[in-house]
Each structure stands twice: as structure tokens, then as C-alpha cells.
Tab-separated table of C-alpha atoms in Angstrom:
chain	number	residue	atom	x	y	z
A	1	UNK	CA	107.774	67.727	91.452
A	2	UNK	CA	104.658	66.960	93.631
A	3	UNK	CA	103.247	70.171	95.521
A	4	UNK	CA	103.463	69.417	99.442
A	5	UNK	CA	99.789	69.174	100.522
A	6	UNK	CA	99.021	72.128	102.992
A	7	UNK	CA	97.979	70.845	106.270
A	8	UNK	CA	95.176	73.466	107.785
A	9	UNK	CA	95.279	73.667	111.690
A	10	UNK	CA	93.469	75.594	114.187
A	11	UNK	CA	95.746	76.727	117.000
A	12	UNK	CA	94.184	76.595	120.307
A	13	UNK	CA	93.748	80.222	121.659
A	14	UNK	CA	95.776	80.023	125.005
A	15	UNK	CA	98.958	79.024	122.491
A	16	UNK	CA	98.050	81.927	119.777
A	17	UNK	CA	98.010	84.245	123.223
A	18	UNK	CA	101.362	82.530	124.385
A	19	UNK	CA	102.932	83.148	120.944
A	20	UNK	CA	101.174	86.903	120.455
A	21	UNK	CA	103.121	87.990	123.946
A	22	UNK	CA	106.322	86.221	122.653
A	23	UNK	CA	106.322	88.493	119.911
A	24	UNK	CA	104.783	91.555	121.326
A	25	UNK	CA	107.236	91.345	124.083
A	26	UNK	CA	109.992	90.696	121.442
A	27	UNK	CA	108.751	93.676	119.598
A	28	UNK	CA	109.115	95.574	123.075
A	29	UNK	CA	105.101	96.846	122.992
A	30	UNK	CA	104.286	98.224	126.187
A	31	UNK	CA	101.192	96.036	127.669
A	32	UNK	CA	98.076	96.824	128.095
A	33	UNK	CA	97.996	95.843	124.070
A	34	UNK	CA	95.521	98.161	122.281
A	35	UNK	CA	93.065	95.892	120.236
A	36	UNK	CA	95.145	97.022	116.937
A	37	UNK	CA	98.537	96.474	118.414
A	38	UNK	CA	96.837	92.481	119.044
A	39	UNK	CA	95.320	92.404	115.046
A	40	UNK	CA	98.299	93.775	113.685
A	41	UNK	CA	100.542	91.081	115.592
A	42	UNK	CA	97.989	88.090	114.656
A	43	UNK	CA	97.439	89.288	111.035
A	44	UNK	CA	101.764	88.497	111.156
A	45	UNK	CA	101.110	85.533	113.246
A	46	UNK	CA	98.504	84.088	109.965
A	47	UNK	CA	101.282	85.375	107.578
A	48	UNK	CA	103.882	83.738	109.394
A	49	UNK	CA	101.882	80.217	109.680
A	50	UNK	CA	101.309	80.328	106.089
A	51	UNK	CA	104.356	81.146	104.616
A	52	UNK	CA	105.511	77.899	106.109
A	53	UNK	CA	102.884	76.216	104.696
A	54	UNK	CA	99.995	75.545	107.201
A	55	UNK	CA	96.632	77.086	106.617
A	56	UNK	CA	95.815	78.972	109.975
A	57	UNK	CA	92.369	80.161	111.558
A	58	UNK	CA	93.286	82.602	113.893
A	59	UNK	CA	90.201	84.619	115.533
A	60	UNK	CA	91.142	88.482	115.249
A	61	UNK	CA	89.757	91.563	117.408
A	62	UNK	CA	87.251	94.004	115.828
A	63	UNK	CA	88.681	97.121	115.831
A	64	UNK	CA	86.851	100.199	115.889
A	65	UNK	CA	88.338	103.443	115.003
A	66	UNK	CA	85.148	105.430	115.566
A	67	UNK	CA	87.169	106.522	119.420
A	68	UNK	CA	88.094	110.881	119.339
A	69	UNK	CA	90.283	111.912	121.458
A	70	UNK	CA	90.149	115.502	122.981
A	71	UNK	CA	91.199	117.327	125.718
A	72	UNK	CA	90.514	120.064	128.415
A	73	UNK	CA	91.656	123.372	128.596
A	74	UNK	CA	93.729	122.105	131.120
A	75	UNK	CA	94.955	118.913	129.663
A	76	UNK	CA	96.067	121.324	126.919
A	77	UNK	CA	97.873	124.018	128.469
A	78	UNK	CA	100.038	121.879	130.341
A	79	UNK	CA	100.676	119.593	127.159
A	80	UNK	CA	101.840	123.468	125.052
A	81	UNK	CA	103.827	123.641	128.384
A	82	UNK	CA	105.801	120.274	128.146
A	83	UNK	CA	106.202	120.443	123.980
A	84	UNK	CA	107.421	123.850	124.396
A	85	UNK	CA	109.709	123.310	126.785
A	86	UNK	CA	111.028	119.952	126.623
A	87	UNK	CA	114.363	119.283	125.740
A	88	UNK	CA	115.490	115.608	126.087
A	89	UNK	CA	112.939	114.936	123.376
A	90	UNK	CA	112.730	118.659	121.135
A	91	UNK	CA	112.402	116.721	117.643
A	92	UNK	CA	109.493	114.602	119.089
A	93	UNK	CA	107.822	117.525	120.634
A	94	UNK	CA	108.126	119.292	117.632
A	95	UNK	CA	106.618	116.860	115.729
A	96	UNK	CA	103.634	116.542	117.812
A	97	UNK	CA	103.397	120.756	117.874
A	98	UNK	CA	103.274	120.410	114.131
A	99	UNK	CA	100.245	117.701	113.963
A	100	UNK	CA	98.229	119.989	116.588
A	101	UNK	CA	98.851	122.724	113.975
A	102	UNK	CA	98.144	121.363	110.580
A	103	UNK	CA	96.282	118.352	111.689
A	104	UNK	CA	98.978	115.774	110.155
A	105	UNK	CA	99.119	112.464	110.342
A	106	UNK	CA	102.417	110.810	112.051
A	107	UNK	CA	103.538	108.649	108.959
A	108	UNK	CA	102.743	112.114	106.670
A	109	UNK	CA	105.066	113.917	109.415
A	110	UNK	CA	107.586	111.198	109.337
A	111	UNK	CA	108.069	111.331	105.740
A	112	UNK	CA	107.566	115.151	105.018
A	113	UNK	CA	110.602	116.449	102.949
A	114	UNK	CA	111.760	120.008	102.304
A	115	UNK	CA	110.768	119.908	98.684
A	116	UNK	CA	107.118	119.105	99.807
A	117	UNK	CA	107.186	122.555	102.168
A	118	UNK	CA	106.634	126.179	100.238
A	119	UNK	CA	107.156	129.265	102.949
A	120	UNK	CA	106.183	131.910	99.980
A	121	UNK	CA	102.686	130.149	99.398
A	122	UNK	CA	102.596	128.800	103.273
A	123	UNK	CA	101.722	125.597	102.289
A	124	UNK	CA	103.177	121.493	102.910
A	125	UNK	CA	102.268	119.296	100.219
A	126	UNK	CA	101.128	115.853	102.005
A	127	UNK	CA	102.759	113.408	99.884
A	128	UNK	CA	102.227	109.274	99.852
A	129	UNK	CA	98.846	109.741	102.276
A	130	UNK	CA	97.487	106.807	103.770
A	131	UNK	CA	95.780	104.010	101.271
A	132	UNK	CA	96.797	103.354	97.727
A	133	UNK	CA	95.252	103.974	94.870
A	134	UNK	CA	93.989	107.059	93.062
A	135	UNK	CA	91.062	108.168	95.366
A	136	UNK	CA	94.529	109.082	97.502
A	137	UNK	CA	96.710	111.848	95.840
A	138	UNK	CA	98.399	114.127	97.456
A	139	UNK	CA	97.332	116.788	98.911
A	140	UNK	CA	98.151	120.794	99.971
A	141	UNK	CA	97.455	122.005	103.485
A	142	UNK	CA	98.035	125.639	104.788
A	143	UNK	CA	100.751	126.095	107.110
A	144	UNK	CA	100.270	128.753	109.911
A	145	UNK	CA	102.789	130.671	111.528
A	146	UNK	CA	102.837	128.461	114.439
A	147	UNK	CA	103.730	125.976	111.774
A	148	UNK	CA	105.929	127.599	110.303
A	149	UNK	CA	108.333	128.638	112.848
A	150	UNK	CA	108.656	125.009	114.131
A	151	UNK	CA	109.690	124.201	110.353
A	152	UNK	CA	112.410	126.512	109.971
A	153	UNK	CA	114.259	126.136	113.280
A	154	UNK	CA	114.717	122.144	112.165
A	155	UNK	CA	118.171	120.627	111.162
A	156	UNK	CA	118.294	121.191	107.419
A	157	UNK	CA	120.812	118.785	106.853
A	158	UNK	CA	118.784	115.775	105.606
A	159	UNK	CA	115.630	115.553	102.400
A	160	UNK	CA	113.852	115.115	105.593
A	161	UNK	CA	112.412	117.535	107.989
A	162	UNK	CA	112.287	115.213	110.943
A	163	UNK	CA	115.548	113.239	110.176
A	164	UNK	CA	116.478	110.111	111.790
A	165	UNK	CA	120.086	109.998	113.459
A	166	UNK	CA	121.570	108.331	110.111
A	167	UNK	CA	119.851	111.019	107.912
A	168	UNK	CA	116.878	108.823	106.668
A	169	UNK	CA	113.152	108.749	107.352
A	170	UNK	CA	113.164	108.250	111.727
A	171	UNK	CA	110.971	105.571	112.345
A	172	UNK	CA	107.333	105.738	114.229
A	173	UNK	CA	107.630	108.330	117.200
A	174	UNK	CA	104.703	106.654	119.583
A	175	UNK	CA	107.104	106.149	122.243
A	176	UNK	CA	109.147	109.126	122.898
A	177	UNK	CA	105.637	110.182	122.211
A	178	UNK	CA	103.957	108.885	124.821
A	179	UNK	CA	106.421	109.846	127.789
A	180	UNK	CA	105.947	113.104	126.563
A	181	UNK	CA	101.987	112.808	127.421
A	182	UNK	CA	102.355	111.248	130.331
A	183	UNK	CA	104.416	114.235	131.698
A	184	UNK	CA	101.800	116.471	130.734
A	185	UNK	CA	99.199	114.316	132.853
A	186	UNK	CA	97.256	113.217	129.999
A	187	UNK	CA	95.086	110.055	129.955
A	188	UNK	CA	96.839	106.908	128.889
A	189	UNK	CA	93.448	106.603	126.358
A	190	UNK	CA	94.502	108.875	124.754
A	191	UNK	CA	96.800	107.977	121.532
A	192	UNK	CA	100.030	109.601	120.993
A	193	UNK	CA	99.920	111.429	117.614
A	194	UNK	CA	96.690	110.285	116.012
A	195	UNK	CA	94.949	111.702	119.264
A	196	UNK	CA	96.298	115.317	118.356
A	197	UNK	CA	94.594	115.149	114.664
A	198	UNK	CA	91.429	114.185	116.480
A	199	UNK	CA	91.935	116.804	118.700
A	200	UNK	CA	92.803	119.361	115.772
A	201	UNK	CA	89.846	118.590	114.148
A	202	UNK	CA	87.507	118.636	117.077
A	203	UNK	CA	88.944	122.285	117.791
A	204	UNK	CA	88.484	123.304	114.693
A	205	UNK	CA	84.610	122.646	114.583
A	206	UNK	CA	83.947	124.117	118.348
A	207	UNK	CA	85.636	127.337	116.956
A	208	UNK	CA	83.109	127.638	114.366
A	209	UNK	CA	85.153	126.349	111.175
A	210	UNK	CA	82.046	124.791	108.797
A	211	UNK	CA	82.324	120.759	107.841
A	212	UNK	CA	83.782	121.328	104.672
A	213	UNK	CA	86.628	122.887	105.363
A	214	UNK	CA	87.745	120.447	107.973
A	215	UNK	CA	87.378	117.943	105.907
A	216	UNK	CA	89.778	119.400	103.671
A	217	UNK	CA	91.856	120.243	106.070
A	218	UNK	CA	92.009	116.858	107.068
A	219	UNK	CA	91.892	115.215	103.505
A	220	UNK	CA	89.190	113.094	104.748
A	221	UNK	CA	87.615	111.434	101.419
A	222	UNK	CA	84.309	112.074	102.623
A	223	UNK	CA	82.430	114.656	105.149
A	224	UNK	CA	81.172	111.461	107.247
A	225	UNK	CA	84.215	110.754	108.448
A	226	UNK	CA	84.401	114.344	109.807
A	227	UNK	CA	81.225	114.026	111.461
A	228	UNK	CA	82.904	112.226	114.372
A	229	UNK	CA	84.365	115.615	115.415
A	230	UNK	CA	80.939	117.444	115.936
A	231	UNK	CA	79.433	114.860	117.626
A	232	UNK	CA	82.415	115.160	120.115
A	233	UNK	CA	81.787	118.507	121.856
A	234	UNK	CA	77.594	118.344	122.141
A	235	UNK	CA	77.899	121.751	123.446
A	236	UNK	CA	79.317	123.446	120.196
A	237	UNK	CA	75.608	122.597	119.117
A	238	UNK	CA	74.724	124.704	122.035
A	239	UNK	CA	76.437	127.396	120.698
A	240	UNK	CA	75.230	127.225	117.256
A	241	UNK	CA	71.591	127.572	118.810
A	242	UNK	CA	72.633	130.394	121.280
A	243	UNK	CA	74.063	131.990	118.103
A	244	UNK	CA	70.412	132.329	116.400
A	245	UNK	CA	68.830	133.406	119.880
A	246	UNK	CA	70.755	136.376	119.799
A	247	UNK	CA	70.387	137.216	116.177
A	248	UNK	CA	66.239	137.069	116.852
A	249	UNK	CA	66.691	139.175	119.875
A	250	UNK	CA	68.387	142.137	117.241
């Protein structure tokens, strides 16, 4: 049987827009779309196109992920106000209490398990991290007692810490998320979930905690990618230098 020649097109960009919203909308993504939101959608869009059999060009964002996130003294006291205190979304807030504490990432929260969690060795093994491959094993992360507590008052009735309503993994928590920054005043910049690691991270180096460790703390693959969270508070540098001033003074 003869293979059916591919046809390649190039869709003109006011119809790949007209099809992106279709399907963003469809989706329900709230609008403005972040420039990943738009790649992931056309990177479906080119899948889509092709599994049908035409060849498509589509033109994709660049995305930078180079953006941290932090916030005020403010910002964060009334954020620890609303996760503390909420109540139409507890699970949610919980979840995001437990990033700003252990630096997690949402898909590592959404998938922890009570096997991966050890309260005698106060530790949560980070299990199926982000990439494939075997530069990306698991990992073991303290848990403080800020941690901690949040872990044991959750249902216990599921493998799953933060269950869905059936029992299984709950899927991605952005939304509920998002309302729940929003009532704390925070910018809308700033992005649910992975805006709390940078955050976490950030804090970590302004309170004096060396490169290394946050790196680990993090599981970043490389003390580069940490870097990001020095250069976001210039005036832990300050401090560094005030530091030596005082040690030269006696």
C-alpha cells in the first residue's frame, strides 16, 4: 500500500492565534497567557497537525525561565496570614506552606507519598524529579518542624499525602493556587507554586545559608542555576561586606 504523501503547510499566524484561544479557552486558561502557557499549547497545536498528517511550521515564543520571584516582608506576612487561616481551600494552602518550607516543587508535592516521608530521620525523599534520565535520581531533603506538622495533620487515607477527591494523585493546584495569592495582595507576576521555591531559595541565601547548600536543598544539578537567587537581593552582598567591616574594626 502506497504511503499518503505528507502535504507541509504554513498556517497563517492570525488562524494559529484563532485556533491557540479555541483551545486555551477550551482548556479554561485564564488570559493574559504566560509565554509558556502559549508554547505549551502550540507545541500540541504542531503535534496535533502532524498526527493527521500535515507537516506544520508554527513560530513558537522564547521562553525564559531566568524570572525570581520574591516578596516583601509585607507581601509575606499577609500570604502566612491567608495559608494559615484559610479554610475553603486548607489542602491547597497546605501545599503551598509545605513548598515555602522545603523548597518543593508542585509536581514533587503532588506526587509525594507516605512511604517517601521518614518523621524519625525528618526527611521526604523527592521521588520522579523533573527530567529523565540518570543525572535525575531522587533525592532526600530535610523536613523542619514547620514541615512537619503540616504533614501529619493530612488525611492519611490515600498512598498520597495531598490526595485527590477519588484517592489518586490531585491534579496541578495553580488555580485554587492563585485565588489564594490574590487574597493575600500579591502581584499577579508572581507564579503560584514555582514562585514560592524561588522565594525559598532567595531566603535562604539573604539569611546567610552558603551556595552549596541551597543547591542541595534545591537539587539543582549545578550551582549556576542557584546563582539566580543571589543576584536577587543585591543587598545581601551588602551585608556580606558590612560583615568584614565589623570583623576589621575587632
Amino acid at each position: 500500500e502506497a504511503k499518503t504523501a505528507r502535504k507541509k503547510i504554513k498556517l497563517p499566524e492570525d488562524k494559529v492565534k484563532q485556533i491557540g484561544r479555541r483551545i486555551i479557552k477550551h482548556k479554561e486558561i485564564e488570559v493574559p497567557f504566560a509565554p509558556q502557557t502559549v508554547k505549551h499549547n502550540l507545541n500540541f497545536l504542531t503535534w496535533l497537525f502532524n498526527f493527521v498528517g500535515h507537516n506544520v511550521t508554527i513560530k513558537k515564543p522564547q521562553v525564559s525561565n531566568k524570572v525570581t520571584e520574591d516578596l516583601t516582608p509585607n507581601e509575606l506576612r499577609r500570604l502566612i496570614k491567608v495559608l494559615e487561616t484559610d479554610k475553603h481551600n486548607r489542602q491547597v494552602a497546605d501545599m503551598m506552606l509545605l513548598i515555602m518550607n522545603t523548597g518543593m516543587r508542585q509536581g514533587e508535592t503532588v506526587k509525594l507519598q507516605w512511604q517517601h516521608i521518614n518523621y524519625h530521620r525528618k526527611t521526604i525523599t523527592l521521588k520522579d524529579r523533573k527530567g529523565s534520565g540518570p543525572s535525575d535520581m531522587d533525592i532526600t531533603i530535610p523536613m523542619n518542624a514547620k514541615a512537619e506538622a503540616i504533614l501529619k495533620r493530612q488525611d492519611k487515607s490515600s498512598m498520597f499525602v495531598f490526595s485527590g477527591e477519588d484517592g489518586g494523585m490531585r491534579s496541578k493546584i495553580s488555580r485554587p493556587a492563585r485565588k489564594l495569592l490574590d487574597r493575600a495582595g500579591i502581584d499577579k507576576a508572581f507564579r503560584p507554586n514555582h514562585g514560592l521555591r524561588h522565594w525559598y531559595g532567595t531566603e535562604l541565601i539573604a539569611q546567610g545559608v552558603d551556595l552549596l547548600t541551597v543547591s542541595k536543598m534545591l537539587g539543582h544539578k549545578d550551582t549556576k542555576t542557584t546563582q539566580r537567587y543571589v543576584d536577587a537581593r543585591p543587598e545581601a552582598l551588602q551585608g556580606a561586606a558590612d560583615i568584614m567591616a565589623t570583623v576589621m574594626e575587632g
